[in-house]
mmCIF file of C-alpha atoms in Angstrom:
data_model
loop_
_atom_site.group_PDB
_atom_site.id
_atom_site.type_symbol
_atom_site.label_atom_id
_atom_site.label_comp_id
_atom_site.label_asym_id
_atom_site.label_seq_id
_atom_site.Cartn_x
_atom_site.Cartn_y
_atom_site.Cartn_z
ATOM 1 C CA UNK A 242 98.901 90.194 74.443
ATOM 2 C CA UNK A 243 101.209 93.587 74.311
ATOM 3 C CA UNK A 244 98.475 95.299 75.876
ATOM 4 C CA UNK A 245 97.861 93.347 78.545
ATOM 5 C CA UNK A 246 102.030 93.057 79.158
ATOM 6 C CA UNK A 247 101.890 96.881 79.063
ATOM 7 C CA UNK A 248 98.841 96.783 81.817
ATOM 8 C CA UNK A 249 100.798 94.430 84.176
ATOM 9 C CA UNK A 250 104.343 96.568 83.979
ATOM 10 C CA UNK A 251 102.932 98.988 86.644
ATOM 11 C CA UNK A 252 102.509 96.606 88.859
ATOM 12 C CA UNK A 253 105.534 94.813 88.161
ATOM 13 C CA UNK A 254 107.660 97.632 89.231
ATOM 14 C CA UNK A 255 105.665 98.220 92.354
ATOM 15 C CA UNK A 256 105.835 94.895 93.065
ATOM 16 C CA UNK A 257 109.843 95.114 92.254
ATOM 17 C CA UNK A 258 109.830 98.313 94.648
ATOM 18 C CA UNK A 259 108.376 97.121 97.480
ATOM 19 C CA UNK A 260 110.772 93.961 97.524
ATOM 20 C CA UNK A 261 114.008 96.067 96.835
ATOM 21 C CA UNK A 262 112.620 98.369 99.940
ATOM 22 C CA UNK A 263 111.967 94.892 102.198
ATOM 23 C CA UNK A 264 115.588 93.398 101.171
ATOM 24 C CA UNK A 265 117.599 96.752 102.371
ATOM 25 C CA UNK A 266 115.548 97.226 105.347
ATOM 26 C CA UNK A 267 115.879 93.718 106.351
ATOM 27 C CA UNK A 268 119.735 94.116 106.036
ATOM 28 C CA UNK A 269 119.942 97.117 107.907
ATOM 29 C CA UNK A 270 118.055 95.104 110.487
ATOM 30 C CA UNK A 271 120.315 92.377 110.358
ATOM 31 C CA UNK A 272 118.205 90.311 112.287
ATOM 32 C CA UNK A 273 117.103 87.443 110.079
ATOM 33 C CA UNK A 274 114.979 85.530 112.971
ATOM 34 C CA UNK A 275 112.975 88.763 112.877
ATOM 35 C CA UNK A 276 112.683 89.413 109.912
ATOM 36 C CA UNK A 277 114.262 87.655 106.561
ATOM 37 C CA UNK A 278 115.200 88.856 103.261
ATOM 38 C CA UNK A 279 113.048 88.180 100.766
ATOM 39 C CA UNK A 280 116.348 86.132 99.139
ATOM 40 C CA UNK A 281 116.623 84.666 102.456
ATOM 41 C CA UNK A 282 113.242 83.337 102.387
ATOM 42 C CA UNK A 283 113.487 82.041 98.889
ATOM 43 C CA UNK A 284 116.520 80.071 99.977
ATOM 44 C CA UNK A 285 115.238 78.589 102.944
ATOM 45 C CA UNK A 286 111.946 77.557 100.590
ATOM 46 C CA UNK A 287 114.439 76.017 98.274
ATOM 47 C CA UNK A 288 116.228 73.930 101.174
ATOM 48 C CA UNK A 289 112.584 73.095 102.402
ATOM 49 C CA UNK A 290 110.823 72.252 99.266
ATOM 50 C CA UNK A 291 110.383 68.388 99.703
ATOM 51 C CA UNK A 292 108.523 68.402 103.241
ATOM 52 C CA UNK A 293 106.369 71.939 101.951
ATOM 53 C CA UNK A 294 105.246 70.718 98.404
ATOM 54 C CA UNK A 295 104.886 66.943 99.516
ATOM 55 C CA UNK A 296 103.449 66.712 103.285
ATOM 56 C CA UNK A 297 102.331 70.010 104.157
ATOM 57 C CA UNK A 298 100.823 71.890 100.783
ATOM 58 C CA UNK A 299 99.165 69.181 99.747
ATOM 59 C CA UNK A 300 97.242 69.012 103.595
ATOM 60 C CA UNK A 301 96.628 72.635 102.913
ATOM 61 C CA UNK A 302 95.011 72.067 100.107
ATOM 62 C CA UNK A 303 92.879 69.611 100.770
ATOM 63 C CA UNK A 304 91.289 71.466 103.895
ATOM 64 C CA UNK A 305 90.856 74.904 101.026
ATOM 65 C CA UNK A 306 89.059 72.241 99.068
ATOM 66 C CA UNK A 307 86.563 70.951 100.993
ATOM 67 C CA UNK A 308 86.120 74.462 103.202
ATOM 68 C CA UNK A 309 85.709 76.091 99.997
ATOM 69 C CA UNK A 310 83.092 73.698 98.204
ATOM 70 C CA UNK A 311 81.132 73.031 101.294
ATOM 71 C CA UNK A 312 81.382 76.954 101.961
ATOM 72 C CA UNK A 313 79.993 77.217 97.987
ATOM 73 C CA UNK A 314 77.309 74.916 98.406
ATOM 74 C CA UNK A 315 76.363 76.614 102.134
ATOM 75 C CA UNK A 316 76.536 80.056 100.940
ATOM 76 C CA UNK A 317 74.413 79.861 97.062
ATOM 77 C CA UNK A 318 71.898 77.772 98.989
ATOM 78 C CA UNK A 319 72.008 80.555 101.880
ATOM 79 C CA UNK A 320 71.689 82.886 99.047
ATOM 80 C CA UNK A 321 68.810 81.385 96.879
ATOM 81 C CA UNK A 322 66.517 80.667 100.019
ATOM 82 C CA UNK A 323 66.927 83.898 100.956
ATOM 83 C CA UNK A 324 65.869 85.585 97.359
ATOM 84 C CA UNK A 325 63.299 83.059 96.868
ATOM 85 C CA UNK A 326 61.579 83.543 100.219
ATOM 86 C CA UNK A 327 61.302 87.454 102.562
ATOM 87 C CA UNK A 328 60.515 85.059 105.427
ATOM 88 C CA UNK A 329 63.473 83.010 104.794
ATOM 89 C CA UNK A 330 65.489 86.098 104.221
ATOM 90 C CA UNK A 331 64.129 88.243 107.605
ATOM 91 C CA UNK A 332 64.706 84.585 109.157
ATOM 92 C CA UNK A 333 68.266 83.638 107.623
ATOM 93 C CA UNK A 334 70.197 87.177 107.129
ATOM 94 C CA UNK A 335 70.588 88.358 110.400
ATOM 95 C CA UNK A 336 72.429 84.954 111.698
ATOM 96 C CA UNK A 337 74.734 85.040 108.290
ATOM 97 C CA UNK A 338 75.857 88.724 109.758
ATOM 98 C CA UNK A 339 75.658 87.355 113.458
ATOM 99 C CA UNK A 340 78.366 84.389 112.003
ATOM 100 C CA UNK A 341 80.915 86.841 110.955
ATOM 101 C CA UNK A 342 80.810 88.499 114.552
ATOM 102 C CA UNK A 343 82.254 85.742 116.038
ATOM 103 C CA UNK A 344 86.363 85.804 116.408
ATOM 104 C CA UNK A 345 87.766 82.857 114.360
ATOM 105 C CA UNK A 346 90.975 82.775 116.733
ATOM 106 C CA UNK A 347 88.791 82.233 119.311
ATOM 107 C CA UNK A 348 86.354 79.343 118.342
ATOM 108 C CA UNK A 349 89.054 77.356 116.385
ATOM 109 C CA UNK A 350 90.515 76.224 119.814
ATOM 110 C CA UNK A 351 87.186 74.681 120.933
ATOM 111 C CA UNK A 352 86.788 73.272 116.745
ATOM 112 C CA UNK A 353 90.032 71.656 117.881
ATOM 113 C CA UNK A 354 88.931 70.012 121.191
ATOM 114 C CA UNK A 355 85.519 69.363 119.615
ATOM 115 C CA UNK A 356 86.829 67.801 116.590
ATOM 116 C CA UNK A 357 90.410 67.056 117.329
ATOM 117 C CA UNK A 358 93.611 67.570 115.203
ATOM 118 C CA UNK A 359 91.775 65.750 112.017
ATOM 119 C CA UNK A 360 90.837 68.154 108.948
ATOM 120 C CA UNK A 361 87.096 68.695 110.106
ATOM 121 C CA UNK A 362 88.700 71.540 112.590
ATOM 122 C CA UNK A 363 90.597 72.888 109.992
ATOM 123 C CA UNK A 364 87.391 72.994 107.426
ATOM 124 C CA UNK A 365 84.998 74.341 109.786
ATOM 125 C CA UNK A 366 87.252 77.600 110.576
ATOM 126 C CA UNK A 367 87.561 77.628 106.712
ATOM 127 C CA UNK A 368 83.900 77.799 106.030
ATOM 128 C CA UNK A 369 83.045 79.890 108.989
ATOM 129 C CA UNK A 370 85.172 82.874 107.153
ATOM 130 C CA UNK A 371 84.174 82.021 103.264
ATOM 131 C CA UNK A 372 80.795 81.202 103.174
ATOM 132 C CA UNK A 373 79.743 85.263 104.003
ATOM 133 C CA UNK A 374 81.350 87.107 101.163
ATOM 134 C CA UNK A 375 79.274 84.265 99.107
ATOM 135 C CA UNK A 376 76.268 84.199 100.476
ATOM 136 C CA UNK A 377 75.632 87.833 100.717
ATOM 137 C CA UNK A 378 77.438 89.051 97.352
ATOM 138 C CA UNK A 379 75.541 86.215 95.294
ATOM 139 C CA UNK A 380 72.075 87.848 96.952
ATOM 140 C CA UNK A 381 72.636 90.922 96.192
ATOM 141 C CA UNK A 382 73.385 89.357 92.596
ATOM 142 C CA UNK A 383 70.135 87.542 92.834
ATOM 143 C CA UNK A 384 68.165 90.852 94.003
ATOM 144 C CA UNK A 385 70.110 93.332 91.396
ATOM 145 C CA UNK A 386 67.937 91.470 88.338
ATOM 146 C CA UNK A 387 65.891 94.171 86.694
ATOM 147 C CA UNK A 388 62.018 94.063 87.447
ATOM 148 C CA UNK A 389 61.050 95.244 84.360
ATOM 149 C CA UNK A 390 62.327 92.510 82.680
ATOM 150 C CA UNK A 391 60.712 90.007 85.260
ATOM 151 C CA UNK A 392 57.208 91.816 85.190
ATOM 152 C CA UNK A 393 57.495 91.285 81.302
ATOM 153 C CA UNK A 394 58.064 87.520 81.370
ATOM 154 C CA UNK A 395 55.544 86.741 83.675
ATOM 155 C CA UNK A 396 52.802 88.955 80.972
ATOM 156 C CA UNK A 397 54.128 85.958 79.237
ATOM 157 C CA UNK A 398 53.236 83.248 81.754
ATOM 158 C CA UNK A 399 56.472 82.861 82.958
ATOM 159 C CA UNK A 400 56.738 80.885 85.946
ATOM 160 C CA UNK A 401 59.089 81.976 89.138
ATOM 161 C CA UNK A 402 61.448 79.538 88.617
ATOM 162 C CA UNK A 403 61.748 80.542 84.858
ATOM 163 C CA UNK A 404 62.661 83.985 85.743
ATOM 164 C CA UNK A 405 64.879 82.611 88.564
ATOM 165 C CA UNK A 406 66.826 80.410 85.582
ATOM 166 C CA UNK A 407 66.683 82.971 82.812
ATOM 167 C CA UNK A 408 67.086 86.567 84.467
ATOM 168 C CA UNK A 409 68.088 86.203 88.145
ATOM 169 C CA UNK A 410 71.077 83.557 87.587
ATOM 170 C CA UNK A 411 72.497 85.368 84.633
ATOM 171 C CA UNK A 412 72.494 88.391 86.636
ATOM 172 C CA UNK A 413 74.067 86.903 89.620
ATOM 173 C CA UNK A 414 77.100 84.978 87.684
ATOM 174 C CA UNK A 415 79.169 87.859 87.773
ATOM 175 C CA UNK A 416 78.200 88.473 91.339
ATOM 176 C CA UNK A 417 79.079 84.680 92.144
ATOM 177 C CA UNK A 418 82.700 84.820 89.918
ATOM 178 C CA UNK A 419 83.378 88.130 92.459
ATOM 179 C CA UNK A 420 82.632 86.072 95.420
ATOM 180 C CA UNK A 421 84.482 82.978 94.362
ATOM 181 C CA UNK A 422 87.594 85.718 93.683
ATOM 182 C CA UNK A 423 87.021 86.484 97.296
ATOM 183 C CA UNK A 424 86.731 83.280 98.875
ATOM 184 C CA UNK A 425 89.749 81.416 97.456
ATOM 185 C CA UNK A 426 92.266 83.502 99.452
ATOM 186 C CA UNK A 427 90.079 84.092 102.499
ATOM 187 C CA UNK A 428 89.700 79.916 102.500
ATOM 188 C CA UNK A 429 93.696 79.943 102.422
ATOM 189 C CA UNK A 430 93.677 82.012 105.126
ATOM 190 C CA UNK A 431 91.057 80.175 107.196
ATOM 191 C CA UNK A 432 92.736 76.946 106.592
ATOM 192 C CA UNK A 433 96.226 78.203 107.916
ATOM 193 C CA UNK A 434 94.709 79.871 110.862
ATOM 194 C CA UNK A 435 93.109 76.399 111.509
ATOM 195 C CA UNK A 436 96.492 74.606 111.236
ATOM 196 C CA UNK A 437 98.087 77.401 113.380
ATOM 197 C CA UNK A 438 96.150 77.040 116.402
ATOM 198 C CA UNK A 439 95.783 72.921 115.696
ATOM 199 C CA UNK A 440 97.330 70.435 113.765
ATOM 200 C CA UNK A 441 99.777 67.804 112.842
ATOM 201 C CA UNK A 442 100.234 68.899 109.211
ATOM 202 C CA UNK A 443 99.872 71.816 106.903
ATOM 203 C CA UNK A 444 101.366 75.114 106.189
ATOM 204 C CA UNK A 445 99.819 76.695 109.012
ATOM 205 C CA UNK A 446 101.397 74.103 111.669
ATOM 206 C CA UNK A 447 104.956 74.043 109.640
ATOM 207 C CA UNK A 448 105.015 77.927 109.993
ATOM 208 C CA UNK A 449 104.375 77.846 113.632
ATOM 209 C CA UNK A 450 106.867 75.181 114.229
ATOM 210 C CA UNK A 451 109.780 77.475 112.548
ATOM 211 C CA UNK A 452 108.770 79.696 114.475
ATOM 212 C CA UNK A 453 109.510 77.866 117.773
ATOM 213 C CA UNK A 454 112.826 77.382 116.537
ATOM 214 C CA UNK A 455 113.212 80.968 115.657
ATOM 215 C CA UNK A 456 113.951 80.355 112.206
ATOM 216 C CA UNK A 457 112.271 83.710 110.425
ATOM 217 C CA UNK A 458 113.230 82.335 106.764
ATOM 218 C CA UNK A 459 111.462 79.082 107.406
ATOM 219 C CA UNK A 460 108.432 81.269 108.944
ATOM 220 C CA UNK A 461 107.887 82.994 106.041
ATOM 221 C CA UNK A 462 108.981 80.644 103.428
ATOM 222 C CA UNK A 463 105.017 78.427 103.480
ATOM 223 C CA UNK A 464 103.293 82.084 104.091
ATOM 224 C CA UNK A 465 105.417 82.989 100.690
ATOM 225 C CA UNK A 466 103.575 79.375 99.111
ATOM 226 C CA UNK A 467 100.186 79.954 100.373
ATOM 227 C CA UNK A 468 100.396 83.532 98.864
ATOM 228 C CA UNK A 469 101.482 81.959 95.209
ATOM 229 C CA UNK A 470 98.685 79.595 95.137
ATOM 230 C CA UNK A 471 95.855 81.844 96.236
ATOM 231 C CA UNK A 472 97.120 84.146 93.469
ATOM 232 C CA UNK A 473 97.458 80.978 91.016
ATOM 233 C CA UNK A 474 93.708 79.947 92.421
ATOM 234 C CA UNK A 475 92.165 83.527 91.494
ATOM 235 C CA UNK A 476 93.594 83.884 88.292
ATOM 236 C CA UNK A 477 92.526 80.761 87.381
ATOM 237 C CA UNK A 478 89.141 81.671 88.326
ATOM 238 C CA UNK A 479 89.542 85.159 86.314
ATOM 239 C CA UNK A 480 89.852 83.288 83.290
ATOM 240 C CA UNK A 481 87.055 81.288 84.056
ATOM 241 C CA UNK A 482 84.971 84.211 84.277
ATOM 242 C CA UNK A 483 86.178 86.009 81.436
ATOM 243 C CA UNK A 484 85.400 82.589 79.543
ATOM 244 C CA UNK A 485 81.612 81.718 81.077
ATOM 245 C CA UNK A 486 81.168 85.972 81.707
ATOM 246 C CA UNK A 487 81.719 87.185 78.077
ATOM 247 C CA UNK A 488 78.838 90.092 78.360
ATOM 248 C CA UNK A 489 80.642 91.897 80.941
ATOM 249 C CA UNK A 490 81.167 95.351 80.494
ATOM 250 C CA UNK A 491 78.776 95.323 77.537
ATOM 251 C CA UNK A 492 75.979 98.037 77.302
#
């Protein structure tokens, strides 16, 4: 426990840095509509608590959870087709790099007027940015499994799917924990973008309506949120992995 103390005090005091360094030049400004203090901002989420953590967060959320699982399900499937098949894959990988081509801020106005102001607008911008990083970094899992030790469990009449369930997905798990650890704050992200350019609730739509009342405190204060959470959401997977991953870093 000291050690790992001892391994989070550098960042601690960066952290503590950069914040001092924001809080002076924000004074010096002395312009909080532009830009707040970081005390300022903690404040203003104090005063603002009851509509963030009861309404808004919790719409939030719910639009990072189902983005993210259908994004999960979309992108392992993607990713398993794609290993199990080279048609599938010469078929299937260019469009998953064609997808990420497209400009979220510009399709999540039509998602809007295809979909309306309900959640499904909101998910399909999330899944559109976090079911890449999956797809392609749990293939690459898939595809890094050692052929040796496939060629020597089919001498043993090994089927494909028993190397698939006893080499390839053992080999991909750390891939997939990396690509979860990506996902989580790039759905966050996708969902507020969402709610920015559309919605009637949610972080993303509270932030934009400070901002039309030029209230920089109240901008920042559900950008602050969103940032604790993803962190929250990714260290919670970390010690997942380090749980279910426990041959990591092993020779």
């Amino acid at each position: 426990m000291k050690k790992t103390n001892r391994g989070n005090l550098p960042a601690l005091i960066f952290l503590f840095v950069l914040l001092l360094l924001w809080q002076l030049g924000a004074m010096k400004v002395g312009a909080a509509y532009i830009l707040p203090t970081p005390i300022q901002i903690l404040q203003r989420l104090w005063e603002l608590r009851v509509p963030l953590f009861t309404v808004h967060l919790p719409a939030t959320m719910l639009v990072t959870g189902v983005g993210l699982l259908i994004s999960l399900v979309l992108g392992l499937g993607l990713a398993v087709a794609m290993d199990w098949s080279p048609l599938l894959q010469k078929c299937l990988y260019p469009v998953v790099v064609a997808s990420q081509t497209i400009p979220t801020t510009a399709i999540a106005p039509l998602f809007v007027l295809w979909f309306g102001y309900g959640i499904w607008s909101k998910v399909l911008v999330t899944v559109l940015i976090t079911f890449f990083p999956i797809t392609i970094t749990v293939y690459d899992g898939l595809r890094g499994a050692k052929t040796e030790m496939a060629e020597l469990l089919m001498t043993y009449g090994a089927t494909k799917r028993d190397i698939f369930l006893k080499i390839k997905v053992p080999c991909a798990l750390p891939y997939f924990f990396s690509a979860i650890k990506m996902a989580v704050p790039m759905s966050v992200i996708g969902a507020a973008i969402g709610e920015w350019l559309g919605a009637q609730s949610g972080l993303g739509y509270f932030s934009r309506r400070m901002m039309t009342q030029l209230d920089g405190a109240g901008v920042f204060a559900p950008i602050v949120l969103l940032s604790a959470v993803a962190m929250l959401a990714v260290a919670v997977v970390g010690l997942i992995e380090r749980k279910a991953v426990k041959w990591r870093g092993e020779s």
